[in-house]
Amino acid sequence: MEQAQRIQKLPPYLFARIEKKIEEARERGVDIISLGIGDPDMPTPSHVIAKLKEEAQNPENHRYPTSVGLLSFRQAIAGWYRERYGVELDPRSEVVTLIGSKEGIAHISFCYVDPGDVNLVPDPGYPVYGIGTLLAGGEPYLMPLKEERGYLPDLAAIPSEVARRAKLMFLNYPNNPTGAVVRDKFFHEVVEFAKSYDIIVCHDAAYSEITYDGYRAPSFLATPGAKDVGIEFNSLSKPYNMTGWRLGWACGRADVIEALGRLKSNIDSGVFQAVQYAGIEALTGPQDGLREVCRVYQERRDLVVDGLNSMGWRLSKPLGTFYVWAPVPAGYTSESFAETVLEKAGVIVTPGNGYGRHGEGYFRIALTIDKERIKEAFVRLRRALGQVRFD
Ligand SMILES: *Cc1c(COP(=O)(O)O)cnc(C)c1O
């Protein structure tokens, strides 16, 4: 049986080659240190787990939830936006619960994209923006994120005939994989651009709470006019170490939230209510776990960046996310560098081209591994690579 075209068009899994090498090395008994996986290694705060346990006992929570989510969860989101950003949201019409934000990011294209339509997609970027576009029959137009522009897309470089055909623009700050944060008036420019071309902005704020050195990430929705042009995705996954729980949300422009909620009501039946109650507890309960998480990542970030710089890199420290994005030394491609450090040091880094073709020439390190292992990784990297050159 031939597969549907939408599946045939899905790009092949880019990490397949390196996965195979990892497998082989493990079979040879090599002690692999993975700096590859962007999944928090610390546990969910215990008061959140306690809430889940309690709510799991309640038979009212054993029935189908609504797909848009408990009103009380959406109220907690609205309250969080008011307190955190000074942004007012109507929990009924401007917030929808998601089965992790990935689910909504993948589905939003189905609400707006017909075959032949274009979405503006950052490259390098979280792969789901482009995949969702393709699955809906649309065409991703890649916005290169370049180091010299602080990894912000150049809106003026988007041809106007492309912008006129575009339905959605995906953005993500603090940014995976580059660790970049928004600067200056960028979100204002985005609102102007979206207004003039009638584009819906989808800002992915998954790392809004994972920031360092006193930096506080802004919400796109706090930009004047933003709620007229867009929505924001966020999630419990990264700040509360809840990736396995699958709980996120989208909020902002009401007709977009309604469309996403209507689509979802025909596909899924929402998130287990006990998990939503635990989510309320995470957002409204004590926040010392979150502060500790940021402190731990910041310490690891410093180890990684100082370690790379001592070997010849010249990186500044990212203000957000739990990633370090770095160029490969002279003479390497993303893949050959990842393969070399795996073979010579037993260390896994993610090749940058896995995040899009403008990620070629870079690699990503995730800070989701404890500092003793990071130190050990650098002992090995120094031994394997010595001083590196970039010419
Ligand atoms: C982790 C991540 C997400 C989504 O995570 P969920 O667990 O689905 O909420 C979304 N965007 C980016 C950029 C991420 O790295």
PDB file of N, CA and C in Angstrom, residues 41-42 209-216 289-307 316-324 365-371 374-375:
ATOM      1  N   ASP A  41      16.085  16.735  33.279  1.00  0.00           N
ATOM      2  CA  ASP A  41      16.499  15.542  34.022  1.00  0.00           C
ATOM      3  C   ASP A  41      16.070  15.598  35.479  1.00  0.00           C
ATOM      4  N   MET A  42      15.529  16.762  35.906  1.00  0.00           N
ATOM      5  CA  MET A  42      15.129  16.887  37.315  1.00  0.00           C
ATOM      6  C   MET A  42      13.653  16.499  37.458  1.00  0.00           C
ATOM      7  N   GLU A 209      10.248  30.769  31.040  1.00  0.00           N
ATOM      8  CA  GLU A 209      10.662  30.805  32.455  1.00  0.00           C
ATOM      9  C   GLU A 209      12.078  30.286  32.676  1.00  0.00           C
ATOM     10  N   ILE A 210      12.709  29.781  31.618  1.00  0.00           N
ATOM     11  CA  ILE A 210      14.059  29.230  31.778  1.00  0.00           C
ATOM     12  C   ILE A 210      15.050  30.305  31.321  1.00  0.00           C
ATOM     13  N   THR A 211      15.343  31.234  32.218  1.00  0.00           N
ATOM     14  CA  THR A 211      16.199  32.366  31.853  1.00  0.00           C
ATOM     15  C   THR A 211      17.222  32.626  32.965  1.00  0.00           C
ATOM     16  N   TYR A 212      18.254  33.384  32.616  1.00  0.00           N
ATOM     17  CA  TYR A 212      19.425  33.516  33.499  1.00  0.00           C
ATOM     18  C   TYR A 212      19.875  34.969  33.651  1.00  0.00           C
ATOM     19  N   ASP A 213      20.743  35.138  34.619  1.00  0.00           N
ATOM     20  CA  ASP A 213      21.408  36.425  34.847  1.00  0.00           C
ATOM     21  C   ASP A 213      20.396  37.559  35.041  1.00  0.00           C
ATOM     22  N   GLY A 214      19.233  37.230  35.601  1.00  0.00           N
ATOM     23  CA  GLY A 214      18.229  38.263  35.852  1.00  0.00           C
ATOM     24  C   GLY A 214      17.363  38.601  34.655  1.00  0.00           C
ATOM     25  N   TYR A 215      17.634  38.003  33.505  1.00  0.00           N
ATOM     26  CA  TYR A 215      16.822  38.289  32.322  1.00  0.00           C
ATOM     27  C   TYR A 215      15.423  37.707  32.482  1.00  0.00           C
ATOM     28  N   ARG A 216      14.387  38.494  32.132  1.00  0.00           N
ATOM     29  CA  ARG A 216      12.997  38.018  32.155  1.00  0.00           C
ATOM     30  C   ARG A 216      12.467  38.082  30.722  1.00  0.00           C
ATOM     31  N   GLY A 289      10.869  25.669  43.314  1.00  0.00           N
ATOM     32  CA  GLY A 289      11.384  24.625  42.423  1.00  0.00           C
ATOM     33  C   GLY A 289      11.874  25.220  41.113  1.00  0.00           C
ATOM     34  N   LEU A 290      11.097  26.151  40.572  1.00  0.00           N
ATOM     35  CA  LEU A 290      11.467  26.803  39.316  1.00  0.00           C
ATOM     36  C   LEU A 290      12.764  27.606  39.465  1.00  0.00           C
ATOM     37  N   ARG A 291      12.871  28.324  40.586  1.00  0.00           N
ATOM     38  CA  ARG A 291      14.102  29.092  40.801  1.00  0.00           C
ATOM     39  C   ARG A 291      15.318  28.171  40.896  1.00  0.00           C
ATOM     40  N   GLU A 292      15.118  27.035  41.539  1.00  0.00           N
ATOM     41  CA  GLU A 292      16.215  26.070  41.678  1.00  0.00           C
ATOM     42  C   GLU A 292      16.607  25.485  40.315  1.00  0.00           C
ATOM     43  N   VAL A 293      15.600  25.164  39.506  1.00  0.00           N
ATOM     44  CA  VAL A 293      15.845  24.636  38.166  1.00  0.00           C
ATOM     45  C   VAL A 293      16.715  25.625  37.359  1.00  0.00           C
ATOM     46  N   CYS A 294      16.356  26.902  37.415  1.00  0.00           N
ATOM     47  CA  CYS A 294      17.123  27.903  36.663  1.00  0.00           C
ATOM     48  C   CYS A 294      18.545  28.030  37.211  1.00  0.00           C
ATOM     49  N   ARG A 295      18.673  27.956  38.529  1.00  0.00           N
ATOM     50  CA  ARG A 295      20.006  28.041  39.126  1.00  0.00           C
ATOM     51  C   ARG A 295      20.883  26.878  38.652  1.00  0.00           C
ATOM     52  N   VAL A 296      20.306  25.682  38.640  1.00  0.00           N
ATOM     53  CA  VAL A 296      21.065  24.499  38.223  1.00  0.00           C
ATOM     54  C   VAL A 296      21.458  24.600  36.742  1.00  0.00           C
ATOM     55  N   TYR A 297      20.502  24.985  35.882  1.00  0.00           N
ATOM     56  CA  TYR A 297      20.839  25.116  34.454  1.00  0.00           C
ATOM     57  C   TYR A 297      21.896  26.204  34.234  1.00  0.00           C
ATOM     58  N   GLN A 298      21.784  27.275  35.010  1.00  0.00           N
ATOM     59  CA  GLN A 298      22.740  28.376  34.828  1.00  0.00           C
ATOM     60  C   GLN A 298      24.163  27.916  35.162  1.00  0.00           C
ATOM     61  N   GLU A 299      24.280  27.139  36.230  1.00  0.00           N
ATOM     62  CA  GLU A 299      25.583  26.602  36.619  1.00  0.00           C
ATOM     63  C   GLU A 299      26.139  25.686  35.516  1.00  0.00           C
ATOM     64  N   ARG A 300      25.253  24.853  34.962  1.00  0.00           N
ATOM     65  CA  ARG A 300      25.686  23.962  33.879  1.00  0.00           C
ATOM     66  C   ARG A 300      26.039  24.756  32.628  1.00  0.00           C
ATOM     67  N   ARG A 301      25.244  25.779  32.329  1.00  0.00           N
ATOM     68  CA  ARG A 301      25.523  26.643  31.185  1.00  0.00           C
ATOM     69  C   ARG A 301      26.926  27.230  31.293  1.00  0.00           C
ATOM     70  N   ASP A 302      27.270  27.715  32.498  1.00  0.00           N
ATOM     71  CA  ASP A 302      28.585  28.318  32.698  1.00  0.00           C
ATOM     72  C   ASP A 302      29.691  27.287  32.496  1.00  0.00           C
ATOM     73  N   LEU A 303      29.468  26.059  33.001  1.00  0.00           N
ATOM     74  CA  LEU A 303      30.462  24.998  32.790  1.00  0.00           C
ATOM     75  C   LEU A 303      30.674  24.730  31.305  1.00  0.00           C
ATOM     76  N   VAL A 304      29.567  24.645  30.560  1.00  0.00           N
ATOM     77  CA  VAL A 304      29.650  24.311  29.134  1.00  0.00           C
ATOM     78  C   VAL A 304      30.285  25.454  28.343  1.00  0.00           C
ATOM     79  N   VAL A 305      29.809  26.674  28.557  1.00  0.00           N
ATOM     80  CA  VAL A 305      30.328  27.792  27.762  1.00  0.00           C
ATOM     81  C   VAL A 305      31.794  28.060  28.125  1.00  0.00           C
ATOM     82  N   ASP A 306      32.114  28.048  29.408  1.00  0.00           N
ATOM     83  CA  ASP A 306      33.511  28.257  29.805  1.00  0.00           C
ATOM     84  C   ASP A 306      34.383  27.122  29.264  1.00  0.00           C
ATOM     85  N   GLY A 307      33.840  25.899  29.298  1.00  0.00           N
ATOM     86  CA  GLY A 307      34.586  24.755  28.775  1.00  0.00           C
ATOM     87  C   GLY A 307      34.877  24.905  27.290  1.00  0.00           C
ATOM     88  N   SER A 316      29.222  33.750  23.780  1.00  0.00           N
ATOM     89  CA  SER A 316      28.676  34.437  24.948  1.00  0.00           C
ATOM     90  C   SER A 316      27.628  33.518  25.567  1.00  0.00           C
ATOM     91  N   LYS A 317      27.265  33.815  26.800  1.00  0.00           N
ATOM     92  CA  LYS A 317      26.369  32.908  27.517  1.00  0.00           C
ATOM     93  C   LYS A 317      24.917  33.202  27.164  1.00  0.00           C
ATOM     94  N   PRO A 318      24.173  32.183  26.743  1.00  0.00           N
ATOM     95  CA  PRO A 318      22.762  32.421  26.413  1.00  0.00           C
ATOM     96  C   PRO A 318      21.968  32.840  27.644  1.00  0.00           C
ATOM     97  N   LEU A 319      21.000  33.737  27.442  1.00  0.00           N
ATOM     98  CA  LEU A 319      20.175  34.239  28.549  1.00  0.00           C
ATOM     99  C   LEU A 319      18.942  33.387  28.791  1.00  0.00           C
ATOM    100  N   GLY A 320      18.683  32.452  27.879  1.00  0.00           N
ATOM    101  CA  GLY A 320      17.493  31.627  28.053  1.00  0.00           C
ATOM    102  C   GLY A 320      17.637  30.268  27.400  1.00  0.00           C
ATOM    103  N   THR A 321      16.695  29.383  27.681  1.00  0.00           N
ATOM    104  CA  THR A 321      16.630  27.973  27.256  1.00  0.00           C
ATOM    105  C   THR A 321      17.696  27.140  27.973  1.00  0.00           C
ATOM    106  N   PHE A 322      17.616  25.829  27.809  1.00  0.00           N
ATOM    107  CA  PHE A 322      18.698  25.000  28.357  1.00  0.00           C
ATOM    108  C   PHE A 322      19.565  24.421  27.247  1.00  0.00           C
ATOM    109  N   TYR A 323      19.892  25.317  26.282  1.00  0.00           N
ATOM    110  CA  TYR A 323      20.754  24.889  25.180  1.00  0.00           C
ATOM    111  C   TYR A 323      21.933  25.834  25.009  1.00  0.00           C
ATOM    112  N   VAL A 324      23.025  25.267  24.517  1.00  0.00           N
ATOM    113  CA  VAL A 324      24.147  26.077  24.045  1.00  0.00           C
ATOM    114  C   VAL A 324      24.332  25.728  22.573  1.00  0.00           C
ATOM    115  N   ILE A 365      24.235  21.746  22.342  1.00  0.00           N
ATOM    116  CA  ILE A 365      24.427  20.999  23.592  1.00  0.00           C
ATOM    117  C   ILE A 365      23.241  21.290  24.497  1.00  0.00           C
ATOM    118  N   ALA A 366      22.646  20.246  25.069  1.00  0.00           N
ATOM    119  CA  ALA A 366      21.546  20.428  26.021  1.00  0.00           C
ATOM    120  C   ALA A 366      22.104  20.343  27.436  1.00  0.00           C
ATOM    121  N   LEU A 367      21.582  21.193  28.311  1.00  0.00           N
ATOM    122  CA  LEU A 367      22.095  21.293  29.689  1.00  0.00           C
ATOM    123  C   LEU A 367      21.319  20.402  30.645  1.00  0.00           C
ATOM    124  N   THR A 368      20.724  19.336  30.113  1.00  0.00           N
ATOM    125  CA  THR A 368      19.846  18.490  30.920  1.00  0.00           C
ATOM    126  C   THR A 368      20.576  17.258  31.439  1.00  0.00           C
ATOM    127  N   ILE A 369      21.802  17.473  31.908  1.00  0.00           N
ATOM    128  CA  ILE A 369      22.616  16.382  32.453  1.00  0.00           C
ATOM    129  C   ILE A 369      23.451  16.970  33.593  1.00  0.00           C
ATOM    130  N   ASP A 370      23.750  16.166  34.620  1.00  0.00           N
ATOM    131  CA  ASP A 370      24.339  16.779  35.819  1.00  0.00           C
ATOM    132  C   ASP A 370      25.786  17.232  35.610  1.00  0.00           C
ATOM    133  N   LYS A 371      26.225  18.115  36.518  1.00  0.00           N
ATOM    134  CA  LYS A 371      27.480  18.829  36.240  1.00  0.00           C
ATOM    135  C   LYS A 371      28.708  17.916  36.283  1.00  0.00           C
ATOM    136  N   ILE A 374      28.987  16.627  32.890  1.00  0.00           N
ATOM    137  CA  ILE A 374      29.443  17.688  31.983  1.00  0.00           C
ATOM    138  C   ILE A 374      30.964  17.853  32.120  1.00  0.00           C
ATOM    139  N   LYS A 375      31.450  17.856  33.369  1.00  0.00           N
ATOM    140  CA  LYS A 375      32.899  17.996  33.582  1.00  0.00           C
ATOM    141  C   LYS A 375      33.648  16.850  32.915  1.00  0.00           C
TER     142      LYS A 375
END
